CSV table of C-alpha atoms in Angstrom, one decimal:
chain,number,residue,atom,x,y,z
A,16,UNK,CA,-21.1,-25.4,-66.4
A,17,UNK,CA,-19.3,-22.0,-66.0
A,18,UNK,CA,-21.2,-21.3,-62.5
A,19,UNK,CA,-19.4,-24.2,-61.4
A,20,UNK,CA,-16.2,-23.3,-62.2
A,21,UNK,CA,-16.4,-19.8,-61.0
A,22,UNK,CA,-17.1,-21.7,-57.4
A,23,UNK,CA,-14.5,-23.8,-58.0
A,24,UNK,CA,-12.2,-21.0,-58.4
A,25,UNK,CA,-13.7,-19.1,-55.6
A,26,UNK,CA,-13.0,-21.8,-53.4
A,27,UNK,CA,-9.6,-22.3,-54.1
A,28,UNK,CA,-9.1,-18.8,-53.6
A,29,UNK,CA,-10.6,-18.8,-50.1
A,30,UNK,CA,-8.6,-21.8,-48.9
A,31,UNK,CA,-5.3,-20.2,-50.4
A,32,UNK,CA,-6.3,-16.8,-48.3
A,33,UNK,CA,-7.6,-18.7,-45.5
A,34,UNK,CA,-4.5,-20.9,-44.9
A,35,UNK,CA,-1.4,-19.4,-46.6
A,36,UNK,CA,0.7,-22.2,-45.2
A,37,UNK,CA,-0.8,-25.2,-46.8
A,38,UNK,CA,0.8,-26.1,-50.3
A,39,UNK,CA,-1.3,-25.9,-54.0
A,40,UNK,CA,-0.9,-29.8,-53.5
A,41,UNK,CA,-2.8,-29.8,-50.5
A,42,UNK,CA,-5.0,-27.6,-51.3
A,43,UNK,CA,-6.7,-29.6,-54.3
A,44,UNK,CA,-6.4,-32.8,-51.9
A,45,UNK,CA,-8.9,-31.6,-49.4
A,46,UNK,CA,-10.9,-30.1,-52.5
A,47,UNK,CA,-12.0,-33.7,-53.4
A,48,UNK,CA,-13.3,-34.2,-50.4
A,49,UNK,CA,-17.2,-34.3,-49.4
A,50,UNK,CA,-16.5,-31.6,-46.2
A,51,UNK,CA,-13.8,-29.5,-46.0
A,52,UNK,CA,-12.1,-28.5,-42.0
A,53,UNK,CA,-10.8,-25.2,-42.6
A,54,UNK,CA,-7.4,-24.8,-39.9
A,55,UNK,CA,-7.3,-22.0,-38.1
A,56,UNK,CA,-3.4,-20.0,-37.7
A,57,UNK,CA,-3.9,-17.6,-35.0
A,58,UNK,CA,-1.1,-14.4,-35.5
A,59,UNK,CA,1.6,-14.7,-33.1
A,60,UNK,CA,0.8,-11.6,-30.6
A,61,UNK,CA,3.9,-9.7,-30.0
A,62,UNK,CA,4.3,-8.4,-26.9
A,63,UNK,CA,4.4,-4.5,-25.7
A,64,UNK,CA,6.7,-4.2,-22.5
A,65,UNK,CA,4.9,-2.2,-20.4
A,66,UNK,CA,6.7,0.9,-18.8
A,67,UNK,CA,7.0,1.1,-15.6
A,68,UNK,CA,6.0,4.8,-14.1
A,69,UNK,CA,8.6,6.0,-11.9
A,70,UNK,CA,7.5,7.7,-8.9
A,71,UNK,CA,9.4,10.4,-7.3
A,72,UNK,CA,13.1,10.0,-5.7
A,73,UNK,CA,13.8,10.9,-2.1
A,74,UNK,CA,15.8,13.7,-2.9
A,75,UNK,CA,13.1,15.0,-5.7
A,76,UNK,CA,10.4,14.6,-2.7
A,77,UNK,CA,12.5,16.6,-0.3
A,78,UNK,CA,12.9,19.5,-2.7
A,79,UNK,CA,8.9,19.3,-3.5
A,80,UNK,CA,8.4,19.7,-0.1
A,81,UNK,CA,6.0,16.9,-0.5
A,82,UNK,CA,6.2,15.7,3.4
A,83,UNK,CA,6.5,19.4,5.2
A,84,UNK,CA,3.6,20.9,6.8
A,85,UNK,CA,3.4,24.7,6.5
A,86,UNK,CA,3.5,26.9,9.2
A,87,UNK,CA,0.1,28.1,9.3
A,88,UNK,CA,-1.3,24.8,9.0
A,89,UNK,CA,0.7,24.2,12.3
A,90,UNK,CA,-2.5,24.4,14.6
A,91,UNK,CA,-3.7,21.9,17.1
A,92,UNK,CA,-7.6,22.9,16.7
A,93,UNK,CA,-7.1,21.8,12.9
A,94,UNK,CA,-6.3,18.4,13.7
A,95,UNK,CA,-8.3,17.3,16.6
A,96,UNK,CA,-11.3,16.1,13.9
A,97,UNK,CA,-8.6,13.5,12.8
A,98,UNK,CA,-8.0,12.4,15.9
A,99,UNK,CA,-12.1,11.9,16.5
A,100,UNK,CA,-11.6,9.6,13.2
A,101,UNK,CA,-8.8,7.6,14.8
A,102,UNK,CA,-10.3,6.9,17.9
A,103,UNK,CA,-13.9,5.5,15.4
A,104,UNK,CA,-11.1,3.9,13.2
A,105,UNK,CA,-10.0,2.1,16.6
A,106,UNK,CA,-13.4,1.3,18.2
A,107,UNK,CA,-14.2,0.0,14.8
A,108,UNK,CA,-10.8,-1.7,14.7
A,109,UNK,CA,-10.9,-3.8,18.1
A,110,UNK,CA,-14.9,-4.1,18.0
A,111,UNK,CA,-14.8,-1.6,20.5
A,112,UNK,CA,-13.1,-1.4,23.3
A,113,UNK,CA,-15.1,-3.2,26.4
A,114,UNK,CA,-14.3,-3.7,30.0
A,115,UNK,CA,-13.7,-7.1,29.5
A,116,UNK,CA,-11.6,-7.3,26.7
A,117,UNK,CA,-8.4,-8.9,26.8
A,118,UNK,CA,-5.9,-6.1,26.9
A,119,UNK,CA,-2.8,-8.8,24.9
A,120,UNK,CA,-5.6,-8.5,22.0
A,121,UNK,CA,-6.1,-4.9,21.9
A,122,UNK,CA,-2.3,-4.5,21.8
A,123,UNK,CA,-1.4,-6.7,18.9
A,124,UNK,CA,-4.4,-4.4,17.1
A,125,UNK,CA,-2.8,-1.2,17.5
A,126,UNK,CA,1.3,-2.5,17.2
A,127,UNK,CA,-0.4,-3.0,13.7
A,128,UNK,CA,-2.6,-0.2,13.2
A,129,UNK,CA,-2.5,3.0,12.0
A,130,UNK,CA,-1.6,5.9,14.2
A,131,UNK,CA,-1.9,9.3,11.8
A,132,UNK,CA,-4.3,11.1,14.5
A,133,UNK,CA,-3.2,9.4,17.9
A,134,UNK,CA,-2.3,11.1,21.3
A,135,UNK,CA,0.3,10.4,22.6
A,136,UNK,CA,2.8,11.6,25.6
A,137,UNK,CA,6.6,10.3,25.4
A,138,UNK,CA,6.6,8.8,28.9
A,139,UNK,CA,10.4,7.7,29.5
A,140,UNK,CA,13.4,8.5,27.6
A,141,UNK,CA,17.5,9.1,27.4
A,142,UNK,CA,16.8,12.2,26.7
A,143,UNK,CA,15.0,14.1,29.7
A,144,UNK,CA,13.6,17.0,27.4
A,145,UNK,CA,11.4,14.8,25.4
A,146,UNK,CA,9.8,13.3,28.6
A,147,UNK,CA,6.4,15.3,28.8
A,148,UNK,CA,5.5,15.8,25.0
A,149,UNK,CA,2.2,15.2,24.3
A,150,UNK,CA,0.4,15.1,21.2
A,151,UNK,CA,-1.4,14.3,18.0
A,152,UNK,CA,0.8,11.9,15.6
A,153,UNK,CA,0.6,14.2,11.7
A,154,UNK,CA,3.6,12.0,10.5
A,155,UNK,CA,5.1,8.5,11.1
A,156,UNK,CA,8.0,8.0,9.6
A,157,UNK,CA,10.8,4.5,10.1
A,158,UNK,CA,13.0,6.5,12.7
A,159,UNK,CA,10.4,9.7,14.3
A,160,UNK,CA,7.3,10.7,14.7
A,161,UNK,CA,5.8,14.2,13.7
A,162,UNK,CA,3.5,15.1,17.0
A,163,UNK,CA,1.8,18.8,16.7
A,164,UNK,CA,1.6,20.6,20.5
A,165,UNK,CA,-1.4,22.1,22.1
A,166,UNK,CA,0.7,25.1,21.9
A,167,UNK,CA,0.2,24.4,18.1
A,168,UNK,CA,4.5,23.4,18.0
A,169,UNK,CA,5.4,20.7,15.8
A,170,UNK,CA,8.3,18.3,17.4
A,171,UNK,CA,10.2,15.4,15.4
A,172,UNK,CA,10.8,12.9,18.0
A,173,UNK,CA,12.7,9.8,17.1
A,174,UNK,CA,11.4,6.7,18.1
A,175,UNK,CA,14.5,5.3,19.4
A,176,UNK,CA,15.6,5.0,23.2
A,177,UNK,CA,11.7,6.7,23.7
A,178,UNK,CA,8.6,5.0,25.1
A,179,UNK,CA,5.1,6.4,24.2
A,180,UNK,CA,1.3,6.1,25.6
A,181,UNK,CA,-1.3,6.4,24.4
A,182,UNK,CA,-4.5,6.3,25.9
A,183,UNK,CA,-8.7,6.0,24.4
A,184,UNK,CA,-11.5,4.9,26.2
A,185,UNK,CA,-9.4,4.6,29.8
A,186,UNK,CA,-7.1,1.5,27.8
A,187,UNK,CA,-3.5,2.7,27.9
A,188,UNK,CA,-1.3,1.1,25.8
A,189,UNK,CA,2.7,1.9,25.9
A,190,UNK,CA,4.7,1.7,22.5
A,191,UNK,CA,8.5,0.8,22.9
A,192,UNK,CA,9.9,2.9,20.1
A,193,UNK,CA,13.5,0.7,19.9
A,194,UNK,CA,10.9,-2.0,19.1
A,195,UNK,CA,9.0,0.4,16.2
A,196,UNK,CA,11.8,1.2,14.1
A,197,UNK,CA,9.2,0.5,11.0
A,198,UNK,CA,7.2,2.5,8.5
A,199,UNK,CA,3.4,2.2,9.1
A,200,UNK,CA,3.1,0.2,6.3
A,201,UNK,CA,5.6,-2.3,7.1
A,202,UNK,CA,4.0,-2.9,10.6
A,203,UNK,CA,0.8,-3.7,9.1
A,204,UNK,CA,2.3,-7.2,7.8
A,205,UNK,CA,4.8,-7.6,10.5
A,206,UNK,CA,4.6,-10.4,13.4
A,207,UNK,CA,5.7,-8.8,16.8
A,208,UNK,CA,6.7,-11.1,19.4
A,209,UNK,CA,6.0,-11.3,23.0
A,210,UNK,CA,9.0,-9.9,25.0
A,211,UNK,CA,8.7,-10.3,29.1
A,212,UNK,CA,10.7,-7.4,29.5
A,213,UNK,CA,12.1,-4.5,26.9
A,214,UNK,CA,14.8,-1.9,27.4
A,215,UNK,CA,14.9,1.7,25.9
């Protein structure tokens, strides 16, 4: 009958479109059979290389600016609400900070905490007129810190040859800056050893 051969036709058709690779020869083959497994040729994906976004140089950030705080921004008052916050964020951070908690555990918490906020005085150093400075840390940087006056002065003092403390809730802890020569990021997945005693 002509309907017959019309599906006949149809089917050919559809087995040629659905697999292109498969001969005429082959084709008719699976045609005499009772059920017919149609094989599946997934398209070879290609793949788009992904560009990486470049983020700004050193020397592109220092002509932004990005880092510098302006001068009328240079006011104690403004950032003594961020040092509230770091004092929570260190409450928070050693489940608060109880007479009878062991002071070793507190200080391997804040060697690898965050200190954008903290006061802190530079209590020794080689260099007599840092001795005195006392503050709250704006910036940390690998070799300073930024530390804004209550005479609303910002001083740059390096970390090296300097000792800081820093004191919250009557625990003072004392930071050997030789020892700190890292960006905050980095001391967040570094392992500080146990020293019995440490120069400047």
């Amino acid at each position: 009958p002509q309907g017959s051969e019309k599906a006949k036709t149809f089917v050919h058709a559809f087995l040629k479109r659905s697999m292109p690779k498969m001969k005429d020869e082959a084709i008719q083959d699976m045609l005499t059979r009772k059920a017919v497994v149609l094989e599946h040729y997934p398209k070879k994906k290609v793949k788009q290389k992904r560009k990486k976004t470049k983020g700004f140089t050193a020397k592109q950030r220092r002509e932004l600016r990005l880092f510098e705080i302006e001068p009328e921004q240079q006011r104690y008052a403004i950032f003594l609400p961020l040092h509230e916050l770091w004092k929570q964020y260190i409450r928070d951070l050693c489940h608060g900070l109880k007479p009878d908690a062991q002071p070793h555990m507190i200080q391997s918490k804040l060697l690898k905490a965050d200190l954008h906020g903290a006061i802190v005085t530079v209590t020794k150093s080689k260099c007599p007129s840092y001795v005195g400075i006392t503050g709250i840390i704006l910036q940390e940087f690998k070799h300073v810190f930024k530390i804004i006056t209550k005479e609303d002065k910002l001083k740059v003092v390096p970390k090296l040859n300097n000792v800081f403390s820093l004191e919250l809730d009557g625990f003072i802890s004392y930071i050997y800056g030789s020892k700190f020569l890292l960006r905050a990021s980095e001391r967040s997945a570094k392992k500080f050893k146990l020293r019995g005693t440490i120069d400047l």
